[in-house]
Amino acid sequence: MNGRREPVDLLERCYPGRRAESKRHILRCALALFNQQGIEATTIDIIRAESQMSVGAIYHHFDNKEGLVAALYMTALDDQARLRDSYLSAVTSTREWVHALVFSYVDWVVSQPDWARFQYQARFAVARSSFNERLAEANLARNAALKQWFSDPAHQQDLQDLPFELIPSLIIGSAESYCRAWLSARVKRSPESYRQQLAEAAWRAVGAGG
């Protein structure tokens, strides 16, 4: 797993084509405002003024502010999962899988810091919204391959005897903690400087004999 990919506009990737241009514009403006002012303080009227789109256009695409927050959050998760799955497609051993999960997480945050900042602050807002069930269903589908891999007896022998729901936290927890500190400027060195150490720490946490 060598380095991170070149930055690409996430919205162009997730909502391609001219027909989605207004949707991308609203999302881009909302993302910047949510990161600058916070989700609670940012109103639909503020987004309307910044985007110079009508309230009707915003509601047409997203129904309401809650829908706009959820759309941004799920778009970030989908893009993060897309990078993760591309890394996982190139590995075979359980140890490589654990490393790939950490590498892809770190590389996505470094490539998409604004989206990562939003993702951290929006997690609770989406979880308590009417989109919670839809998010849970999407996460199940997104993580089905991970559960299958770690539930396979052939791979379980490489792992400590741990509940599946604990494994993702043990693998990503340290990387997430450092990425949060970096995004909030509490530490200066980029997470990519420590991606190998974070991956090794994750393997020690879940690997048999780690």
CSV table of N, CA and C in Angstrom, one decimal, residues 38-100:
chain,number,residue,atom,x,y,z
A,38,GLY,N,-20.4,25.6,12.2
A,38,GLY,CA,-21.1,24.5,12.9
A,38,GLY,C,-22.4,24.2,12.3
A,39,ILE,N,-22.9,23.0,12.5
A,39,ILE,CA,-24.1,22.5,12.0
A,39,ILE,C,-25.3,23.2,12.6
A,40,GLU,N,-25.3,23.4,13.9
A,40,GLU,CA,-26.5,24.0,14.6
A,40,GLU,C,-26.7,25.4,14.1
A,41,ALA,N,-25.5,26.2,14.0
A,41,ALA,CA,-25.6,27.6,13.7
A,41,ALA,C,-25.9,27.9,12.2
A,42,THR,N,-25.7,26.9,11.4
A,42,THR,CA,-25.9,27.2,9.9
A,42,THR,C,-27.4,26.8,9.6
A,43,THR,N,-28.1,27.9,9.1
A,43,THR,CA,-29.5,27.7,8.7
A,43,THR,C,-29.6,27.5,7.2
A,44,ILE,N,-30.8,27.1,6.8
A,44,ILE,CA,-31.1,27.0,5.4
A,44,ILE,C,-30.9,28.3,4.7
A,45,ASP,N,-31.4,29.4,5.4
A,45,ASP,CA,-31.3,30.7,4.8
A,45,ASP,C,-29.8,31.1,4.5
A,46,ILE,N,-28.9,30.8,5.5
A,46,ILE,CA,-27.5,31.1,5.3
A,46,ILE,C,-27.0,30.3,4.1
A,47,ILE,N,-27.4,29.0,4.0
A,47,ILE,CA,-26.9,28.2,2.8
A,47,ILE,C,-27.5,28.8,1.5
A,48,ARG,N,-28.7,29.3,1.6
A,48,ARG,CA,-29.3,29.9,0.4
A,48,ARG,C,-28.6,31.1,-0.1
A,49,ALA,N,-28.2,32.0,0.9
A,49,ALA,CA,-27.5,33.2,0.6
A,49,ALA,C,-26.1,32.9,0.0
A,50,GLU,N,-25.4,31.9,0.6
A,50,GLU,CA,-24.1,31.6,0.2
A,50,GLU,C,-24.0,30.9,-1.2
A,51,SER,N,-25.0,30.1,-1.4
A,51,SER,CA,-25.0,29.3,-2.7
A,51,SER,C,-25.7,30.1,-3.8
A,52,GLN,N,-26.5,31.1,-3.4
A,52,GLN,CA,-27.3,31.9,-4.3
A,52,GLN,C,-28.3,31.0,-5.1
A,53,MET,N,-28.7,30.0,-4.4
A,53,MET,CA,-29.8,29.1,-4.9
A,53,MET,C,-31.1,29.4,-4.1
A,54,SER,N,-32.2,29.1,-4.7
A,54,SER,CA,-33.4,29.3,-4.0
A,54,SER,C,-33.7,28.3,-2.9
A,55,VAL,N,-34.5,28.6,-1.9
A,55,VAL,CA,-34.9,27.7,-0.9
A,55,VAL,C,-35.6,26.5,-1.5
A,56,GLY,N,-36.4,26.8,-2.6
A,56,GLY,CA,-37.1,25.7,-3.3
A,56,GLY,C,-36.1,24.7,-3.9
A,57,ALA,N,-35.0,25.2,-4.5
A,57,ALA,CA,-34.0,24.3,-5.1
A,57,ALA,C,-33.3,23.4,-4.0
A,58,ILE,N,-33.1,24.0,-2.9
A,58,ILE,CA,-32.4,23.2,-1.8
A,58,ILE,C,-33.4,22.2,-1.3
A,59,TYR,N,-34.6,22.5,-1.1
A,59,TYR,CA,-35.6,21.6,-0.6
A,59,TYR,C,-35.9,20.5,-1.7
A,60,HIS,N,-35.8,20.9,-2.9
A,60,HIS,CA,-36.0,19.9,-4.0
A,60,HIS,C,-35.0,18.8,-3.9
A,61,HIS,N,-33.8,19.1,-3.7
A,61,HIS,CA,-32.7,18.1,-3.6
A,61,HIS,C,-32.6,17.4,-2.3
A,62,PHE,N,-32.9,18.1,-1.2
A,62,PHE,CA,-32.6,17.5,0.1
A,62,PHE,C,-33.7,17.5,1.1
A,63,ASP,N,-34.9,18.0,0.8
A,63,ASP,CA,-36.1,18.1,1.7
A,63,ASP,C,-35.9,19.1,2.8
A,64,ASN,N,-34.8,19.1,3.5
A,64,ASN,CA,-34.6,20.0,4.6
A,64,ASN,C,-33.2,20.0,5.0
A,65,LYS,N,-32.9,20.8,6.0
A,65,LYS,CA,-31.5,20.8,6.5
A,65,LYS,C,-31.0,19.5,7.0
A,66,GLU,N,-31.8,18.8,7.7
A,66,GLU,CA,-31.5,17.4,8.2
A,66,GLU,C,-31.1,16.5,7.0
A,67,GLY,N,-31.8,16.6,5.9
A,67,GLY,CA,-31.5,15.8,4.7
A,67,GLY,C,-30.2,16.2,4.1
A,68,LEU,N,-29.9,17.5,4.1
A,68,LEU,CA,-28.7,18.0,3.6
A,68,LEU,C,-27.5,17.5,4.4
A,69,VAL,N,-27.6,17.6,5.7
A,69,VAL,CA,-26.5,17.1,6.6
A,69,VAL,C,-26.3,15.6,6.3
A,70,ALA,N,-27.4,14.8,6.2
A,70,ALA,CA,-27.3,13.4,6.0
A,70,ALA,C,-26.7,13.1,4.7
A,71,ALA,N,-27.1,13.8,3.6
A,71,ALA,CA,-26.5,13.6,2.3
A,71,ALA,C,-25.0,13.8,2.3
A,72,LEU,N,-24.5,14.9,2.9
A,72,LEU,CA,-23.1,15.1,3.0
A,72,LEU,C,-22.4,14.0,3.8
A,73,TYR,N,-23.0,13.6,4.9
A,73,TYR,CA,-22.4,12.6,5.8
A,73,TYR,C,-22.3,11.2,5.0
A,74,MET,N,-23.4,10.8,4.4
A,74,MET,CA,-23.4,9.5,3.7
A,74,MET,C,-22.5,9.6,2.5
A,75,THR,N,-22.4,10.7,1.8
A,75,THR,CA,-21.5,10.8,0.7
A,75,THR,C,-20.0,10.6,1.2
A,76,ALA,N,-19.7,11.2,2.3
A,76,ALA,CA,-18.3,11.1,2.9
A,76,ALA,C,-18.1,9.6,3.2
A,77,LEU,N,-19.0,8.9,3.8
A,77,LEU,CA,-18.9,7.5,4.2
A,77,LEU,C,-18.7,6.7,2.9
A,78,ASP,N,-19.5,6.9,1.9
A,78,ASP,CA,-19.4,6.2,0.6
A,78,ASP,C,-18.0,6.3,0.0
A,79,ASP,N,-17.5,7.6,0.0
A,79,ASP,CA,-16.2,7.8,-0.6
A,79,ASP,C,-15.1,7.2,0.2
A,80,GLN,N,-15.2,7.2,1.5
A,80,GLN,CA,-14.3,6.6,2.4
A,80,GLN,C,-14.3,5.1,2.1
A,81,ALA,N,-15.4,4.5,2.0
A,81,ALA,CA,-15.5,3.1,1.8
A,81,ALA,C,-15.0,2.7,0.4
A,82,ARG,N,-15.2,3.5,-0.6
A,82,ARG,CA,-14.7,3.3,-1.9
A,82,ARG,C,-13.1,3.2,-1.9
A,83,LEU,N,-12.5,4.1,-1.2
A,83,LEU,CA,-11.0,4.0,-1.1
A,83,LEU,C,-10.6,2.7,-0.3
A,84,ARG,N,-11.3,2.5,0.8
A,84,ARG,CA,-11.0,1.3,1.6
A,84,ARG,C,-11.1,0.0,0.8
A,85,ASP,N,-12.2,-0.1,0.0
A,85,ASP,CA,-12.3,-1.3,-0.8
A,85,ASP,C,-11.3,-1.5,-1.9
A,86,SER,N,-10.8,-0.4,-2.4
A,86,SER,CA,-9.8,-0.4,-3.4
A,86,SER,C,-8.5,-0.9,-2.8
A,87,TYR,N,-8.2,-0.5,-1.6
A,87,TYR,CA,-7.0,-1.0,-0.9
A,87,TYR,C,-7.1,-2.5,-0.5
A,88,LEU,N,-8.3,-2.9,-0.1
A,88,LEU,CA,-8.5,-4.3,0.3
A,88,LEU,C,-8.5,-5.2,-0.8
A,89,SER,N,-8.8,-4.8,-2.0
A,89,SER,CA,-8.8,-5.6,-3.2
A,89,SER,C,-7.4,-6.1,-3.6
A,90,ALA,N,-6.4,-5.5,-3.0
A,90,ALA,CA,-5.0,-5.8,-3.4
A,90,ALA,C,-4.3,-6.7,-2.3
A,91,VAL,N,-5.0,-7.1,-1.3
A,91,VAL,CA,-4.4,-7.9,-0.2
A,91,VAL,C,-5.0,-9.2,0.0
A,92,THR,N,-4.3,-10.1,0.7
A,92,THR,CA,-4.8,-11.5,0.8
A,92,THR,C,-4.7,-11.9,2.3
A,93,SER,N,-3.7,-11.6,3.1
A,93,SER,CA,-3.6,-12.1,4.4
A,93,SER,C,-4.4,-11.2,5.4
A,94,THR,N,-4.7,-11.7,6.6
A,94,THR,CA,-5.5,-11.0,7.6
A,94,THR,C,-4.7,-9.8,8.1
A,95,ARG,N,-3.4,-9.9,8.3
A,95,ARG,CA,-2.6,-8.8,8.7
A,95,ARG,C,-2.6,-7.7,7.7
A,96,GLU,N,-2.5,-8.1,6.4
A,96,GLU,CA,-2.6,-7.1,5.3
A,96,GLU,C,-3.9,-6.4,5.3
A,97,TRP,N,-5.0,-7.1,5.6
A,97,TRP,CA,-6.3,-6.5,5.7
A,97,TRP,C,-6.4,-5.4,6.8
A,98,VAL,N,-5.8,-5.8,7.9
A,98,VAL,CA,-5.8,-4.8,9.1
A,98,VAL,C,-5.0,-3.6,8.7
A,99,HIS,N,-3.9,-3.8,8.1
A,99,HIS,CA,-3.0,-2.6,7.6
A,99,HIS,C,-3.8,-1.8,6.6
A,100,ALA,N,-4.4,-2.5,5.7
A,100,ALA,CA,-5.1,-1.7,4.6
A,100,ALA,C,-6.3,-0.9,5.2
